[in-house]
Coordinates of C-alpha atoms and ligand atoms in Angstrom, one line a residue:
X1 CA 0.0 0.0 0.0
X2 CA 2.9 2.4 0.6
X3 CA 3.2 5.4 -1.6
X4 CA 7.6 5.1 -2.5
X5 CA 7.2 9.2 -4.2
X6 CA 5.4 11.0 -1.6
X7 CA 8.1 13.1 -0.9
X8 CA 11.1 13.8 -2.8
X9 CA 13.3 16.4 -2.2
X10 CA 15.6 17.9 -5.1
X11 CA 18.5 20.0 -4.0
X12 CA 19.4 22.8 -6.8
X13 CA 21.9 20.4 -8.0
X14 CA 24.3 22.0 -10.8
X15 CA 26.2 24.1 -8.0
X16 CA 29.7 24.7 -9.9
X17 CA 32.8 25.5 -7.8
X18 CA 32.4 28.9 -9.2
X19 CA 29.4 29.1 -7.2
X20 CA 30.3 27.8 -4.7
X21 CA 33.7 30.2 -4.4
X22 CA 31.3 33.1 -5.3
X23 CA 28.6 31.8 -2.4
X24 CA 31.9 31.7 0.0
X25 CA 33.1 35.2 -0.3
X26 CA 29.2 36.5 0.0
X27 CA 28.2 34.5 3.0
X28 CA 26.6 37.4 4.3
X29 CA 24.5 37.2 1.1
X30 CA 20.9 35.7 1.8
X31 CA 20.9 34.7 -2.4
X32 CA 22.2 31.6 -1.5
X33 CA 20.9 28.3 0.8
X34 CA 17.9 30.3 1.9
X35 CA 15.1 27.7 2.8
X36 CA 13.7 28.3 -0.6
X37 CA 15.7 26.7 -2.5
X38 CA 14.6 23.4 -1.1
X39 CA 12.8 22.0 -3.8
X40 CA 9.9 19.5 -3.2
X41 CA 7.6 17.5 -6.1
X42 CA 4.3 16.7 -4.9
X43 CA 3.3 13.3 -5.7
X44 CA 2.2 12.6 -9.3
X45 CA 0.2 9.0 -8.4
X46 CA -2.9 8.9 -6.1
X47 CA -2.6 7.6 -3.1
X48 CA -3.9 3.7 -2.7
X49 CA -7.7 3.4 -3.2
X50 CA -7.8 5.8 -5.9
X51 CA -6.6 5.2 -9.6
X52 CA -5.3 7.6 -11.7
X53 CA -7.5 9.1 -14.7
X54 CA -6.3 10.1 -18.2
X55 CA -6.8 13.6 -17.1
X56 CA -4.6 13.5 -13.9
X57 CA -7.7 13.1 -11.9
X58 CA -7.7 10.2 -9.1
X59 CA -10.9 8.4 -8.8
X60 CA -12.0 6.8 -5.5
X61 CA -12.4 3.1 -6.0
X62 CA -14.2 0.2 -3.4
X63 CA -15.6 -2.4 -2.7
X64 CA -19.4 -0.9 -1.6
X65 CA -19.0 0.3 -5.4
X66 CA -19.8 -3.4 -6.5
X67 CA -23.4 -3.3 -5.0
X68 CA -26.6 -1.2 -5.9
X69 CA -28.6 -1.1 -3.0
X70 CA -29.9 2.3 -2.2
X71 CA -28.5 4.7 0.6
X72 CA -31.6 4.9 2.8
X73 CA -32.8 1.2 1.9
X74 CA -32.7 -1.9 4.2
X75 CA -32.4 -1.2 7.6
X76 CA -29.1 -2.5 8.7
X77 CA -28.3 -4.3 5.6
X78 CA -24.4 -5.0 5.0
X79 CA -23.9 -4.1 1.7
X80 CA -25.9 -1.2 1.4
X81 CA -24.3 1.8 -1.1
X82 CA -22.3 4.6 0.1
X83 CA -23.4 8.1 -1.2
X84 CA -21.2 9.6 -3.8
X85 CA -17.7 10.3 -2.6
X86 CA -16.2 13.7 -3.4
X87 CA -12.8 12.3 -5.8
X88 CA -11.8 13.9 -8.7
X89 CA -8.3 15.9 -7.7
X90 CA -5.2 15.2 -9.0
X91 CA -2.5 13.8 -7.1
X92 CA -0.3 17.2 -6.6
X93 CA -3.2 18.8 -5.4
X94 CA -4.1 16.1 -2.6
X95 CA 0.0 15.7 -1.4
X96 CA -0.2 19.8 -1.6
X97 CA -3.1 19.5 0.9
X98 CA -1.2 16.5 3.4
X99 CA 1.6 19.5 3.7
X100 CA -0.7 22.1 4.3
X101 CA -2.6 19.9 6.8
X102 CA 0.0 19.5 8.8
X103 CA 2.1 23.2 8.4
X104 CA 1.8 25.8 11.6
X105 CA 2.4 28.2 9.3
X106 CA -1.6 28.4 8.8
X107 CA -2.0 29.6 12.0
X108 CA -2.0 33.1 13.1
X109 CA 1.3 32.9 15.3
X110 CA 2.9 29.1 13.5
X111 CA 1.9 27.3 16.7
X112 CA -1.3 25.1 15.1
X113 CA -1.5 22.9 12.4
X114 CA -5.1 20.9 11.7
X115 CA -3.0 18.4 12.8
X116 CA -2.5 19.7 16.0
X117 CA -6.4 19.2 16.8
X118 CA -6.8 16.3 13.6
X119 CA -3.2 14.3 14.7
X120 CA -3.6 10.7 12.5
X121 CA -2.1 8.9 15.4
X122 CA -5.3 9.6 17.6
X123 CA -7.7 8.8 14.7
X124 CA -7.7 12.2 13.4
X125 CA -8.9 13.5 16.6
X126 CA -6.9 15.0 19.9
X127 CA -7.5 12.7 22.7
X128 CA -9.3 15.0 24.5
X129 CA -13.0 16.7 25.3
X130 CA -12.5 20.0 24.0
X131 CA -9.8 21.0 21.7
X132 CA -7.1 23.6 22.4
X133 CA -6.9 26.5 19.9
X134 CA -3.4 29.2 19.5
X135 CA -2.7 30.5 22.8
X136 CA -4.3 27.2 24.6
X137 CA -7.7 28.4 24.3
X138 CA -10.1 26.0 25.0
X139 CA -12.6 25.3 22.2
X140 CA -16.5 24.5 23.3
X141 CA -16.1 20.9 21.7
X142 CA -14.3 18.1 20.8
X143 CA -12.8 17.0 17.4
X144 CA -14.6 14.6 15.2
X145 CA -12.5 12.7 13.4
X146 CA -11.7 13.1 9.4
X147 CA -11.9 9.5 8.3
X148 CA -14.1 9.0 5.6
X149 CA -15.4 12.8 5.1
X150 CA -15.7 12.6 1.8
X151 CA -19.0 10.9 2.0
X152 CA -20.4 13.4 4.1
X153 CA -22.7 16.5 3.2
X154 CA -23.0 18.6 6.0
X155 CA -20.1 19.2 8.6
X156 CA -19.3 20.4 12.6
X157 CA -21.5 18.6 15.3
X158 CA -24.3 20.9 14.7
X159 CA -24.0 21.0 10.5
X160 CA -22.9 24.1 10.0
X161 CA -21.2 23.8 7.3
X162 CA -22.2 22.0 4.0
X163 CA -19.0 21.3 1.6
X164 CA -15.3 20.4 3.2
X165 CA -14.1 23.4 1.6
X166 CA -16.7 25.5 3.6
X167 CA -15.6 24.2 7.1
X168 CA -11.8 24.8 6.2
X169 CA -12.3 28.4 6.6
X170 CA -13.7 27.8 9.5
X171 CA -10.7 26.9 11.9
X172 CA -7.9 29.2 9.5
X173 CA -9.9 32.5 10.7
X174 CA -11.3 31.2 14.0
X175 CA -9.5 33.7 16.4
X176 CA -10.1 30.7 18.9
X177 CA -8.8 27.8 16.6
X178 CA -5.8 28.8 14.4
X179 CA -6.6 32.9 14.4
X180 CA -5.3 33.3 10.7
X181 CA -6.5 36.3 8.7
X182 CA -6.4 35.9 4.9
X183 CA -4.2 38.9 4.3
X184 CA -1.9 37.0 6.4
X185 CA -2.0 33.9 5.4
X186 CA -1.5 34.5 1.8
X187 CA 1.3 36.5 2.9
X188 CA 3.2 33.9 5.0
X189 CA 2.6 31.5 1.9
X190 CA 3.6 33.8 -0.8
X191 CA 6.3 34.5 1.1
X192 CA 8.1 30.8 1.6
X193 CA 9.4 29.9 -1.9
X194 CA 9.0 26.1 -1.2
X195 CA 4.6 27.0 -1.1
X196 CA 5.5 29.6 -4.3
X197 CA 6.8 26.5 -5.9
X198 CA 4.5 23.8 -4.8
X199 CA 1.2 25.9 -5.4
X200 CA 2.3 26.1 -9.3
X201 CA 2.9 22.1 -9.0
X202 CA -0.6 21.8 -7.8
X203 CA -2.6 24.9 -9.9
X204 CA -0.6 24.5 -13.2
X205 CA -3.4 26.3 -15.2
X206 CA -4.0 29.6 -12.7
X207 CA -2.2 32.8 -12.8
X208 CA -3.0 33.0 -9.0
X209 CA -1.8 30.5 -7.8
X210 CA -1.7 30.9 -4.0
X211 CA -5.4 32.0 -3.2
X212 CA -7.6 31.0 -0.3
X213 CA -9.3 29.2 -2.7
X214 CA -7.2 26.8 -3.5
X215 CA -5.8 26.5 0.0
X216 CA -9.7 24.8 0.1
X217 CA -9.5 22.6 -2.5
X218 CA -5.6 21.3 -1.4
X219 CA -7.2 20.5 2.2
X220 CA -10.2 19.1 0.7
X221 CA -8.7 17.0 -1.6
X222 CA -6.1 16.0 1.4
X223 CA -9.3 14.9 3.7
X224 CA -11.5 13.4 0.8
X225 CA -8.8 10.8 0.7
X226 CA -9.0 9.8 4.2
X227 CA -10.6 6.9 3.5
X228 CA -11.5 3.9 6.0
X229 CA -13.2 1.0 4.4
X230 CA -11.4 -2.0 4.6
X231 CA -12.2 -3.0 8.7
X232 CA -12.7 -6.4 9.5
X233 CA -16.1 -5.5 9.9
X234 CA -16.3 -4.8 6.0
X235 CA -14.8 -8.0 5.3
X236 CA -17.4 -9.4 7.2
X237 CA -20.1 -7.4 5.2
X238 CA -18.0 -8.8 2.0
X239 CA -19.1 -12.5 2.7
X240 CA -16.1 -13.4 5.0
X241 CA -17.8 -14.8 7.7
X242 CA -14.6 -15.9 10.2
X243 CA -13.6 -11.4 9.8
X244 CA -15.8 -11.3 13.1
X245 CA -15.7 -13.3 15.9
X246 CA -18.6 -14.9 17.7
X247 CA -18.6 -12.1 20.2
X248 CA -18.4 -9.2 17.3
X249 CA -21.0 -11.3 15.4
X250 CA -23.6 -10.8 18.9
X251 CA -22.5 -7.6 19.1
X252 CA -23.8 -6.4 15.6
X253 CA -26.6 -8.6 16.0
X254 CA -27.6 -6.2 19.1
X255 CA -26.6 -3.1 17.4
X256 CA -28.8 -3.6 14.3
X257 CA -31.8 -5.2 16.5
X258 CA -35.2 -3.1 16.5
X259 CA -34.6 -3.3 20.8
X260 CA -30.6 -0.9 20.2
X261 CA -31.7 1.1 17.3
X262 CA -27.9 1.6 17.0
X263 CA -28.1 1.2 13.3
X264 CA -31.1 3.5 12.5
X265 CA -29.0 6.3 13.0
X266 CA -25.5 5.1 12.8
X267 CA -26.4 3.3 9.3
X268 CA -23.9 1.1 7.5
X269 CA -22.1 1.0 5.8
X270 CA -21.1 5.0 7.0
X271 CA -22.4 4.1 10.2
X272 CA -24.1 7.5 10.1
X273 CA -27.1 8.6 8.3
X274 CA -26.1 12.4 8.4
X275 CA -29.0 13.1 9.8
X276 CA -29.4 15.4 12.9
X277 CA -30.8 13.7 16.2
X278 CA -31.7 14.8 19.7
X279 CA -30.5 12.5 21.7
X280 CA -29.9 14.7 25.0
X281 CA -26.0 13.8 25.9
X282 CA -24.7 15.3 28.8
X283 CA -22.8 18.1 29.3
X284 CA -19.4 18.3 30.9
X285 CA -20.2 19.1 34.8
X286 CA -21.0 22.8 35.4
X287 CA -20.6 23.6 31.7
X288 CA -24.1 25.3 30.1
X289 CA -26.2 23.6 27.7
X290 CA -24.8 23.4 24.0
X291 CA -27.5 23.7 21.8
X292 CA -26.2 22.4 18.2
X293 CA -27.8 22.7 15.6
X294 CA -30.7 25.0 17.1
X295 CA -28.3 27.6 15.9
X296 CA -27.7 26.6 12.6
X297 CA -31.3 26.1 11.5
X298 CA -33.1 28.5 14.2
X299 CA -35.3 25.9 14.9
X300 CA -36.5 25.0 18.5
X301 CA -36.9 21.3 17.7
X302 CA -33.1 20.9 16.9
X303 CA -32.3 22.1 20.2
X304 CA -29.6 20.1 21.7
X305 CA -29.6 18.3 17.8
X306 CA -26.1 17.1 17.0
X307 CA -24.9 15.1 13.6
X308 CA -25.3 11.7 13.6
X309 CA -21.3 11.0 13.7
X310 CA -19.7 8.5 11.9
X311 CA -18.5 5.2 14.0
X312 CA -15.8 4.2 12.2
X313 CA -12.1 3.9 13.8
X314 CA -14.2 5.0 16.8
X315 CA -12.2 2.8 19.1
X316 CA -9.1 5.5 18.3
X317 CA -11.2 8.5 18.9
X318 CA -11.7 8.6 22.7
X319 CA -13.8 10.6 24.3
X320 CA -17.1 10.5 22.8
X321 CA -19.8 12.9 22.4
X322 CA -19.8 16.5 20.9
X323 CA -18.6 17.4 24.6
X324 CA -15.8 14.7 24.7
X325 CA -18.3 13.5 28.2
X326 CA -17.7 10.1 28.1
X327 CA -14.2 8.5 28.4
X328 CA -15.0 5.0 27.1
X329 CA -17.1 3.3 24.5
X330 CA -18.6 1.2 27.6
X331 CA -20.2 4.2 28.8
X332 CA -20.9 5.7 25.8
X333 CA -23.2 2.7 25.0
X334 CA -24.5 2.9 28.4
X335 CA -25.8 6.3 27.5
X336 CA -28.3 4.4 25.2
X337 CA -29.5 2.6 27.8
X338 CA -29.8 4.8 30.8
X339 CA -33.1 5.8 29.8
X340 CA -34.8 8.4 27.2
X341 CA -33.8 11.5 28.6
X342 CA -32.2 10.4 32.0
X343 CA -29.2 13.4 31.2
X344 CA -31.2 15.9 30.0
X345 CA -31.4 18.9 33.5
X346 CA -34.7 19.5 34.7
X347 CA -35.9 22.5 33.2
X348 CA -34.6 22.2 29.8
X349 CA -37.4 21.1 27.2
X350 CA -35.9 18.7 24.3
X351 CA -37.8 16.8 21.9
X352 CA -36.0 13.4 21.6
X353 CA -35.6 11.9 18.6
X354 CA -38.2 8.6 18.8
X355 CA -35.3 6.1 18.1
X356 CA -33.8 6.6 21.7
X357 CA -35.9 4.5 23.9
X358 CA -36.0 2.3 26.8
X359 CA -33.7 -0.8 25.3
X360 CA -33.0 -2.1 29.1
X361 CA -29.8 -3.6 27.5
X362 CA -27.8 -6.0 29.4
X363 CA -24.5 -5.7 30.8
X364 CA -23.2 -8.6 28.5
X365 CA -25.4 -6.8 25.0
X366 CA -23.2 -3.3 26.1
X367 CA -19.9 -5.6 26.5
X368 CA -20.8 -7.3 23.0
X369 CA -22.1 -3.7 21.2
X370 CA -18.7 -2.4 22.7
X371 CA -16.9 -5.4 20.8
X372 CA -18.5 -4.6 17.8
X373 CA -17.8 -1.1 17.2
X374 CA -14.1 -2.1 18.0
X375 CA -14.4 -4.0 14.4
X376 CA -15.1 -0.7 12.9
X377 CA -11.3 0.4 12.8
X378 CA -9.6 0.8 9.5
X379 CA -6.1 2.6 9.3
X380 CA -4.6 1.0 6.7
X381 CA -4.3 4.1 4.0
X382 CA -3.3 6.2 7.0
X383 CA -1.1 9.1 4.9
X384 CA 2.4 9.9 5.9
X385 CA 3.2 12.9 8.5
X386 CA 5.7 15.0 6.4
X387 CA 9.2 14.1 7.5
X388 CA 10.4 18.3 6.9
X389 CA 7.2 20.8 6.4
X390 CA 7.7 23.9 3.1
X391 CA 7.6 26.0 5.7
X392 CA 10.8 24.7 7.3
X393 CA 8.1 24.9 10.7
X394 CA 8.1 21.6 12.5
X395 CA 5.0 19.6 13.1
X396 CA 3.7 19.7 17.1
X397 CA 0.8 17.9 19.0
X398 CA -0.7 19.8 21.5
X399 CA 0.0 17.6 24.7
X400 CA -2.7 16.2 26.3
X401 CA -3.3 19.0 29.1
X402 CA -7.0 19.3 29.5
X403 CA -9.3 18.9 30.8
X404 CA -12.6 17.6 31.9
X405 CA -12.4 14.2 30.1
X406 CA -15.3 13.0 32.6
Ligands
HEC1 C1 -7.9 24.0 17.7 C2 -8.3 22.6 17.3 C3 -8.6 22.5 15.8 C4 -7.9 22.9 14.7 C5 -6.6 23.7 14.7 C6 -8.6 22.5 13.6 N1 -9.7 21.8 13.9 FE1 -11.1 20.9 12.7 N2 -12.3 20.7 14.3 C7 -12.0 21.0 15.6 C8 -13.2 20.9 16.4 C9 -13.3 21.1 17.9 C10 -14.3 20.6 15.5 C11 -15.8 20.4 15.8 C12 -16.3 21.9 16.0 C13 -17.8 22.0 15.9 O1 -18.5 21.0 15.5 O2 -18.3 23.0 16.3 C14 -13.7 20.4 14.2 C15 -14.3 20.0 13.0 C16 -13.7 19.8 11.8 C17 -14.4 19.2 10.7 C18 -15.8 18.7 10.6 C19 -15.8 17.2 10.7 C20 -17.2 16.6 10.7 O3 -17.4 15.4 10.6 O4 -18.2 17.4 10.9 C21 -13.4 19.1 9.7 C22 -13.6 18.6 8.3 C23 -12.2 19.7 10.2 N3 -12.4 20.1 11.5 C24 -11.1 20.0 9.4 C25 -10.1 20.8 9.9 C26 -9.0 21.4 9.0 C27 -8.9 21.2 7.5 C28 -8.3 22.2 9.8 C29 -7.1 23.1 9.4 C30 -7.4 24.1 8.4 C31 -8.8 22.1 11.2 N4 -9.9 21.3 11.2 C32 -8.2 22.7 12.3 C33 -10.8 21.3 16.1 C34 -9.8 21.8 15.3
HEC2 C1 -31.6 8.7 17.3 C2 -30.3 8.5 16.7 C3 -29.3 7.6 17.4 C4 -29.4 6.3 17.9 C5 -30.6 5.4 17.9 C6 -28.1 6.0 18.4 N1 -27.2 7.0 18.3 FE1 -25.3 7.1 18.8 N2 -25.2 9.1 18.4 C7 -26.2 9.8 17.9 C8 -25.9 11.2 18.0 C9 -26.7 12.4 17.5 C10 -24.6 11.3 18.6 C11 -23.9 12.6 18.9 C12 -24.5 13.1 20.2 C13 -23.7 14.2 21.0 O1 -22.6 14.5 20.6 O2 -24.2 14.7 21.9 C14 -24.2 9.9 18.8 C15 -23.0 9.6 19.3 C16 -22.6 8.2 19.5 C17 -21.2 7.9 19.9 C18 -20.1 8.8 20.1 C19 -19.4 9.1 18.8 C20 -18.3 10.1 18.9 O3 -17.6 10.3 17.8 O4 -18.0 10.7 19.9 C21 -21.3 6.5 20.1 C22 -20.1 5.6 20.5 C23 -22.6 6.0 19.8 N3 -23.4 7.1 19.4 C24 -23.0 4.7 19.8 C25 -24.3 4.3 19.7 C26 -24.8 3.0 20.1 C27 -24.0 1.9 20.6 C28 -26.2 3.0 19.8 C29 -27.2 2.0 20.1 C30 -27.3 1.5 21.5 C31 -26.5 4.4 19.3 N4 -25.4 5.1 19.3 C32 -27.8 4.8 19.0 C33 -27.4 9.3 17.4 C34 -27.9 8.1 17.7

């Protein structure tokens, strides 16, 4: 699966002594060895899953392509479709986008990266309940993961966003998340000849290269191939029965049963059907009410409505909930079965959706269910974390300092 020519670096070779002699006497000289003249090619094949097009496009290719069932048909059915993936950029612009994804120099003071918050090692997410933004400013949720965004159509817990390259701008100019301004940001790219070089690689046509545009379409096409298909719970789905073990097995069996509901909103083969529910989660202790998507629609009924999120590679994505309130999947599927409404404070009026209900599960059904969505973890075409960034900025994780993970 490995990609060999993600990253190749090409020094300005042809240096002749004379140069060199020259570059000696006029050390003081910033014309030569100035981070700019590291060169870097971006990729020119797609990464694996994706297959290259006559017209340097890659196209997303897999297995749930082989079947026809409809998106919203068959409730819990193994095979059923995926929606439409977004595909169709070409290979520079995607490795443009894994740089840019993972380059401080997109935030406001080069102290954030998405990676910083989206880190691949902790499933695209941070670890903890509530992000931390530039100056360690606590954000009001946590971070979904990015795994398999490109079959999704509305984004942020609360769907405020509807296209990848929408959200993007989101965190850049966030004075909470990476504080950017586009005056800036433009500036601090135009300004590293490595990005000057790179943006041409990836916009060959444009005369603009660097815009805030395409700083969009690199991320998106980055994230659109962040994709997780290949768990042993797909093989499963695929017809190979021994993928899941007899435990796994009870455990879907429970998750797809009319008694869980699990699957009526957390739909295979997405495990989401990007739908917004009330499902009345609890806040972190003394923290006030989050209302999700109430805001984004101005709609009473979706008070305390959040996006039905994906549950793949949800074992790596610790804590759960748009509030990061539960530490473990144990007790995030004993949420389910606490009762309709047991978290929501007295006082506050939510209409919950009518899936959550009274399922009474047993301690062994939440020990199976828990088993289960363990099967859901893909990271096989995890990308590779840039060994040296254009910006000649190194790549940090915010440690794990916060916070209320309970
Ligand atoms: C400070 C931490 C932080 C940084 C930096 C950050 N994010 Fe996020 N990201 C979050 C949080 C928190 C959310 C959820 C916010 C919400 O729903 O209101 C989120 C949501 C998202 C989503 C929506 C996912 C979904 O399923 O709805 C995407 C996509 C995303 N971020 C991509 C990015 C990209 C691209 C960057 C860099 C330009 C970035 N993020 C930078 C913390 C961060
Ligand atoms: C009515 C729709 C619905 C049903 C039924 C449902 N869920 Fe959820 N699930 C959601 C929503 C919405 C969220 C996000 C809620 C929030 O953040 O407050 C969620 C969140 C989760 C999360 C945390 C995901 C994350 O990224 O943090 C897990 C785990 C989960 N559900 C498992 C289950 C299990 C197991 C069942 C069956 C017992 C189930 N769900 C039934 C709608 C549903």
């Amino acid at each position: 699966m490995g990609k060999a020519l993600l990253y190749k670096r090409q020094y300005s070779a042809k240096i002749s002594v004379f140069s060199l002699i020259c570059a000696a006497l006029f050390i003081a000289s910033s014309a030569f060895a100035k981070e700019g003249d590291i060169q870097i090619q971006l990729a020119d094949t797609c990464p694996p899953s994706f297959s290259l097009g006559t017209d340097n496009r890659c196209s997303l290719r897999h297995m749930y392509q082989l079947y026809d069932s409809l998106q919203d048909s068959g409730i819990g059915g193994l095979k059923t479709a995926l929606p439409k993936a977004r595909d169709g950029f070409s290979p520079q612009q995607i490795d443009l986008g894994r740089l840019l994804f993972f380059d401080p120099i997109l935030s406001a003071d080069n102290s954030v990266s998405c990676a910083t918050c989206h880190n691949p090692k902790q499933g695209f997410s941070d670890a903890m309940g509530r992000s931390v933004g530039i100056n360690g400013q606590i954000q009001t949720r946590s971070a979904p993961t990015l795994w398999n965004s490109a079959f999704l159509s509305s984004f942020f817990w609360d769907a405020r966003a509807e296209s990848l390259e929408e959200q993007a701008v989101g965190p850049l100019f966030s004075p909470a998340e990476m504080g950017n301004t586009p005056k800036q940001l433009l500036m601090s790219l135009k300004n590293t000849d490595t990005y000057v070089g790179l943006f041409k690689q990836a916009f060959p046509e444009q005369k603009v290269p660097i815009s805030i545009g395409n700083i969009a379409t690199a991320l998106t096409a980055f994230q659109s191939s962040l994709i997780s298909l290949n768990s042993r719970y797909d093989q499963y789905a695929h017809g190979y029965h021994n993928a899941l073990n007899d435990d796994e097995i009870a455990g879907l069996n429970v998750f797809r049963s009319f008694v869980a509901r699990c699957s009526q909103c957390h739909t295979p083969p997405l495990f989401t059907n990007q739908q917004i529910a009330v499902i009345g989660t609890p806040e972190p202790e003394g923290l006030p009410r989050d209302i999700g998507a109430e805001e984004t629609f101005k709609s009473k009924v979706l008070r305390g409505g959040f996006k039905v999120p994906t549950l793949r590679n949800i074992a790596q994505t610790a804590p759960y909930m748009h509030s990061g309130r539960f530490k473990t999947l144990k007790e995030a599927a004993e949420f389910y079965t606490g009762g309709r409404g047991h978290a929501v404070p007295e006082g506050e009026d939510l209409l919950l959706h009518w899936h959550i209900s009274e399922p009474d599960l047993t301690d062994n059904e939440l020990d199976r269910l828990v088993d289960f969505m363990k099967t859901l973890s893909d990271e096989s075409l995890v990308p590779i974390t840039p060994a040296q960034l254009p910006s000649g900025l190194s790549f940090k994780h915010m440690e794990n300092s916060n916070n209320e993970k309970s």
